[in-house]
Short mmCIF file of the C-alpha atoms (twelve columns), coordinates in Angstrom:
data_MODEL
# 
_entry.id   MODEL 
# 
loop_
_atom_site.group_PDB 
_atom_site.id 
_atom_site.type_symbol 
_atom_site.label_atom_id 
_atom_site.label_alt_id 
_atom_site.label_comp_id 
_atom_site.label_asym_id 
_atom_site.label_seq_id 
_atom_site.Cartn_x 
_atom_site.Cartn_y 
_atom_site.Cartn_z 
_atom_site.pdbx_PDB_model_num 
ATOM 1   C CA . MET A 1   -54.208 56.183  -20.001 1 
ATOM 2   C CA . ARG A 2   -55.902 53.109  -18.804 1 
ATOM 3   C CA . ALA A 3   -54.521 51.192  -21.779 1 
ATOM 4   C CA . LEU A 4   -51.022 52.386  -20.877 1 
ATOM 5   C CA . PHE A 5   -51.365 51.019  -17.326 1 
ATOM 6   C CA . ASN A 6   -52.698 47.711  -18.647 1 
ATOM 7   C CA . TRP A 7   -49.893 47.552  -21.196 1 
ATOM 8   C CA . THR A 8   -47.264 48.446  -18.552 1 
ATOM 9   C CA . GLY A 9   -48.702 45.901  -16.096 1 
ATOM 10  C CA . LEU A 10  -48.635 43.244  -18.784 1 
ATOM 11  C CA . VAL A 11  -44.973 43.964  -19.592 1 
ATOM 12  C CA . ILE A 12  -44.050 43.887  -15.901 1 
ATOM 13  C CA . ALA A 13  -45.901 40.581  -15.373 1 
ATOM 14  C CA . ILE A 14  -44.200 39.020  -18.399 1 
ATOM 15  C CA . GLY A 15  -40.793 40.262  -17.181 1 
ATOM 16  C CA . LEU A 16  -41.347 38.806  -13.715 1 
ATOM 17  C CA . LEU A 17  -42.548 35.493  -15.096 1 
ATOM 18  C CA . SER A 18  -39.596 35.219  -17.471 1 
ATOM 19  C CA . ALA A 19  -37.179 35.990  -14.622 1 
ATOM 20  C CA . CYS A 20  -38.696 33.210  -12.514 1 
ATOM 21  C CA . SER A 21  -38.596 30.671  -15.305 1 
ATOM 22  C CA . GLN A 22  -34.867 31.046  -16.025 1 
ATOM 23  C CA . GLU A 23  -32.740 28.129  -14.892 1 
ATOM 24  C CA . LYS A 24  -30.452 28.943  -12.041 1 
ATOM 25  C CA . VAL A 25  -26.838 27.891  -12.410 1 
ATOM 26  C CA . VAL A 26  -25.670 25.946  -9.367  1 
ATOM 27  C CA . ILE A 27  -21.931 26.068  -8.815  1 
ATOM 28  C CA . THR A 28  -20.649 22.967  -7.037  1 
ATOM 29  C CA . PRO A 29  -17.464 23.277  -5.042  1 
ATOM 30  C CA . PRO A 30  -14.492 21.275  -6.300  1 
ATOM 31  C CA . PRO A 31  -14.057 17.860  -4.669  1 
ATOM 32  C CA . GLU A 32  -11.807 17.650  -1.642  1 
ATOM 33  C CA . PRO A 33  -8.298  16.464  -2.494  1 
ATOM 34  C CA . VAL A 34  -7.683  12.787  -1.855  1 
ATOM 35  C CA . PRO A 35  -5.113  12.303  0.898   1 
ATOM 36  C CA . PRO A 36  -2.018  10.383  -0.141  1 
ATOM 37  C CA . PRO A 37  -1.966  6.701   0.821   1 
ATOM 38  C CA . ILE A 38  -0.495  5.909   4.212   1 
ATOM 39  C CA . VAL A 39  2.974   4.492   3.797   1 
ATOM 40  C CA . ILE A 40  3.883   2.015   6.503   1 
ATOM 41  C CA . THR A 41  7.593   1.846   7.136   1 
ATOM 42  C CA . PRO A 42  8.915   -1.378  8.626   1 
ATOM 43  C CA . LEU A 43  10.176  -1.334  12.207  1 
ATOM 44  C CA . ILE A 44  12.814  -3.934  11.466  1 
ATOM 45  C CA . THR A 45  14.359  -5.359  8.311   1 
ATOM 46  C CA . LEU A 46  15.423  -8.994  8.518   1 
ATOM 47  C CA . GLU A 47  18.344  -9.730  6.237   1 
ATOM 48  C CA . ASN A 48  18.939  -13.403 7.087   1 
ATOM 49  C CA . ALA A 49  17.536  -16.075 9.358   1 
ATOM 50  C CA . LEU A 50  19.577  -19.212 8.902   1 
ATOM 51  C CA . PRO A 51  19.851  -22.560 10.667  1 
ATOM 52  C CA . VAL A 52  23.322  -23.283 12.043  1 
ATOM 53  C CA . ALA A 53  24.248  -26.961 12.399  1 
ATOM 54  C CA . LYS A 54  27.148  -28.169 14.543  1 
ATOM 55  C CA . GLY A 55  27.647  -31.168 12.363  1 
ATOM 56  C CA . GLY A 56  25.593  -33.995 10.961  1 
ATOM 57  C CA . ARG A 57  23.916  -34.807 14.262  1 
ATOM 58  C CA . GLY A 58  22.536  -33.053 17.285  1 
ATOM 59  C CA . PRO A 59  20.592  -29.851 17.812  1 
ATOM 60  C CA . VAL A 60  20.651  -26.933 15.392  1 
ATOM 61  C CA . GLY A 61  21.087  -23.267 16.242  1 
ATOM 62  C CA . THR A 62  19.918  -20.083 14.526  1 
ATOM 63  C CA . ASN A 63  21.681  -17.027 13.143  1 
ATOM 64  C CA . ILE A 64  19.701  -13.788 12.513  1 
ATOM 65  C CA . ASP A 65  20.931  -10.595 10.824  1 
ATOM 66  C CA . PHE A 66  18.714  -7.478  10.929  1 
ATOM 67  C CA . VAL A 67  18.577  -3.674  10.669  1 
ATOM 68  C CA . ASN A 68  16.720  -1.243  12.954  1 
ATOM 69  C CA . SER A 69  14.527  0.444   10.298  1 
ATOM 70  C CA . SER A 70  12.748  2.809   12.684  1 
ATOM 71  C CA . ASP A 71  13.668  6.120   14.300  1 
ATOM 72  C CA . GLY A 72  13.595  4.601   17.808  1 
ATOM 73  C CA . ILE A 73  16.269  2.998   19.958  1 
ATOM 74  C CA . TYR A 74  15.609  -0.685  20.711  1 
ATOM 75  C CA . GLN A 75  16.347  -1.962  24.223  1 
ATOM 76  C CA . PHE A 76  15.307  -5.562  23.552  1 
ATOM 77  C CA . ILE A 77  14.116  -7.601  20.600  1 
ATOM 78  C CA . LEU A 78  12.279  -10.922 20.871  1 
ATOM 79  C CA . PHE A 79  12.114  -12.955 17.645  1 
ATOM 80  C CA . ARG A 80  9.305   -15.535 17.336  1 
ATOM 81  C CA . THR A 81  10.832  -18.114 14.991  1 
ATOM 82  C CA . THR A 82  9.655   -21.367 13.449  1 
ATOM 83  C CA . ALA A 83  11.909  -23.995 11.866  1 
ATOM 84  C CA . TYR A 84  10.920  -26.324 9.021   1 
ATOM 85  C CA . ASP A 85  12.390  -29.460 7.493   1 
ATOM 86  C CA . SER A 86  12.683  -30.012 3.724   1 
ATOM 87  C CA . ALA A 87  9.103   -31.397 3.540   1 
ATOM 88  C CA . GLY A 88  7.673   -28.265 5.199   1 
ATOM 89  C CA . ASN A 89  7.019   -29.899 8.580   1 
ATOM 90  C CA . ILE A 90  7.503   -27.772 11.677  1 
ATOM 91  C CA . ILE A 91  10.405  -28.754 13.907  1 
ATOM 92  C CA . ARG A 92  9.719   -28.064 17.557  1 
ATOM 93  C CA . ALA A 93  11.943  -25.888 19.711  1 
ATOM 94  C CA . ARG A 94  14.435  -27.850 21.792  1 
ATOM 95  C CA . LYS A 95  13.719  -26.417 25.258  1 
ATOM 96  C CA . SER A 96  10.009  -25.563 25.204  1 
ATOM 97  C CA . ARG A 97  8.888   -28.240 22.689  1 
ATOM 98  C CA . ASP A 98  6.656   -25.473 21.323  1 
ATOM 99  C CA . HIS A 99  6.115   -24.881 17.591  1 
ATOM 100 C CA . SER A 100 8.088   -21.628 17.885  1 
ATOM 101 C CA . ALA A 101 11.314  -20.619 19.603  1 
ATOM 102 C CA . TYR A 102 11.677  -17.175 21.150  1 
ATOM 103 C CA . LEU A 103 15.114  -15.648 20.620  1 
ATOM 104 C CA . ARG A 104 16.141  -12.458 22.425  1 
ATOM 105 C CA . VAL A 105 18.636  -9.714  21.563  1 
ATOM 106 C CA . ALA A 106 19.644  -7.091  24.127  1 
ATOM 107 C CA . GLY A 107 20.310  -3.522  22.981  1 
ATOM 108 C CA . PRO A 108 20.614  -0.701  22.745  1 
ATOM 109 C CA . ILE A 109 20.259  -0.908  18.987  1 
ATOM 110 C CA . MET A 110 20.349  2.523   17.387  1 
ATOM 111 C CA . PRO A 111 18.240  3.643   14.383  1 
ATOM 112 C CA . GLY A 112 19.772  2.377   11.149  1 
ATOM 113 C CA . GLN A 113 22.144  0.064   13.000  1 
ATOM 114 C CA . ARG A 114 22.854  -3.267  11.309  1 
ATOM 115 C CA . SER A 115 23.164  -6.181  13.696  1 
ATOM 116 C CA . LEU A 116 24.977  -9.157  12.206  1 
ATOM 117 C CA . GLY A 117 25.746  -12.570 13.624  1 
ATOM 118 C CA . ASN A 118 23.164  -12.890 16.376  1 
ATOM 119 C CA . ALA A 119 23.543  -16.615 16.993  1 
ATOM 120 C CA . TRP A 120 21.784  -19.026 19.308  1 
ATOM 121 C CA . LYS A 121 22.991  -22.581 19.860  1 
ATOM 122 C CA . ASN A 122 20.787  -25.609 20.407  1 
ATOM 123 C CA . THR A 123 17.569  -23.889 19.319  1 
ATOM 124 C CA . TRP A 124 15.940  -26.808 17.497  1 
ATOM 125 C CA . ALA A 125 15.740  -30.394 18.736  1 
ATOM 126 C CA . LYS A 126 16.390  -32.142 15.417  1 
ATOM 127 C CA . HIS A 127 19.276  -31.856 13.001  1 
ATOM 128 C CA . ASN A 128 17.177  -31.772 9.806   1 
ATOM 129 C CA . VAL A 129 16.274  -28.054 9.915   1 
ATOM 130 C CA . GLN A 130 16.019  -26.768 6.349   1 
ATOM 131 C CA . CYS A 131 14.976  -23.158 7.018   1 
ATOM 132 C CA . VAL A 132 13.971  -20.757 9.774   1 
ATOM 133 C CA . ASP A 133 11.080  -18.301 9.426   1 
ATOM 134 C CA . ILE A 134 10.562  -15.211 11.606  1 
ATOM 135 C CA . ASP A 135 6.850   -15.031 12.439  1 
ATOM 136 C CA . SER A 136 6.915   -11.774 14.414  1 
ATOM 137 C CA . VAL A 137 9.285   -9.538  16.332  1 
ATOM 138 C CA . GLU A 138 8.435   -7.936  19.671  1 
ATOM 139 C CA . ILE A 139 10.410  -4.719  20.115  1 
ATOM 140 C CA . VAL A 140 10.904  -2.920  23.432  1 
ATOM 141 C CA . PHE A 141 11.965  0.676   22.840  1 
ATOM 142 C CA . SER A 142 14.231  2.685   25.151  1 
ATOM 143 C CA . ASP A 143 11.200  4.632   26.480  1 
ATOM 144 C CA . GLY A 144 9.578   1.357   27.600  1 
ATOM 145 C CA . SER A 145 6.960   1.199   24.840  1 
ATOM 146 C CA . VAL A 146 6.444   -2.135  23.093  1 
ATOM 147 C CA . GLU A 147 5.469   -2.838  19.482  1 
ATOM 148 C CA . VAL A 148 5.095   -6.094  17.591  1 
ATOM 149 C CA . ALA A 149 6.437   -6.114  14.045  1 
ATOM 150 C CA . SER A 150 4.617   -8.430  11.660  1 
ATOM 151 C CA . GLY A 151 3.080   -8.108  8.230   1 
ATOM 152 C CA . GLN A 152 3.966   -4.724  6.680   1 
ATOM 153 C CA . THR A 153 6.019   -3.571  9.668   1 
ATOM 154 C CA . LEU A 154 8.356   -6.573  9.289   1 
ATOM 155 C CA . ALA A 155 10.477  -6.517  6.139   1 
ATOM 156 C CA . LYS A 156 12.021  -9.868  5.214   1 
ATOM 157 C CA . LEU A 157 14.928  -10.144 2.796   1 
ATOM 158 C CA . ASN A 158 16.601  -13.348 1.648   1 
ATOM 159 C CA . SER A 159 14.023  -15.723 3.145   1 
ATOM 160 C CA . THR A 160 15.356  -19.277 3.190   1 
ATOM 161 C CA . CYS A 161 11.928  -20.957 3.275   1 
ATOM 162 C CA . GLY A 162 10.971  -21.670 -0.330  1 
ATOM 163 C CA . PHE A 163 7.448   -22.879 0.463   1 
ATOM 164 C CA . ASP A 164 4.274   -21.409 1.969   1 
ATOM 165 C CA . THR A 165 4.974   -21.467 5.721   1 
ATOM 166 C CA . ALA A 166 1.338   -20.595 6.521   1 
ATOM 167 C CA . SER A 167 0.187   -24.007 5.293   1 
ATOM 168 C CA . ALA A 168 3.046   -26.031 6.767   1 
ATOM 169 C CA . SER A 169 2.136   -28.961 8.965   1 
ATOM 170 C CA . THR A 170 3.354   -29.857 12.416  1 
ATOM 171 C CA . GLN A 171 5.538   -32.830 13.044  1 
# 
């Protein structure tokens, strides 16, 4: 009987040891789904920004066409514009003598509304303006909030400046 207990104890010990030595399977949870990339929609789409000359001499104006690309109603828009000659030199604004001219449009401008023929006379002091670049656009919404459109929030179509305006020199 004693041999039976020893034999039974040995079998139980071997069973327990073999159960402890088995590898445990670890189930890892699936990775979290990657969120879709954030798509930035432009606040305003600029269709044209063109210099408007009276003639061969005298100051030059500006004409800007744009579309309200947002869901908000615009009360006012302030374009920060820079003009360049054919060599890429900055032409100073006529009134402020600053590198940029600030051109304002009064609204309301509804979502999706296309605004054509916004013209300003006598914007630039010299007659040799080759192109006009819109640097940024400050937008005042109907609720009083203000946003500045530049970079990805400012869509530019039909740009007339055929050179890198970031490296242009001042005159």
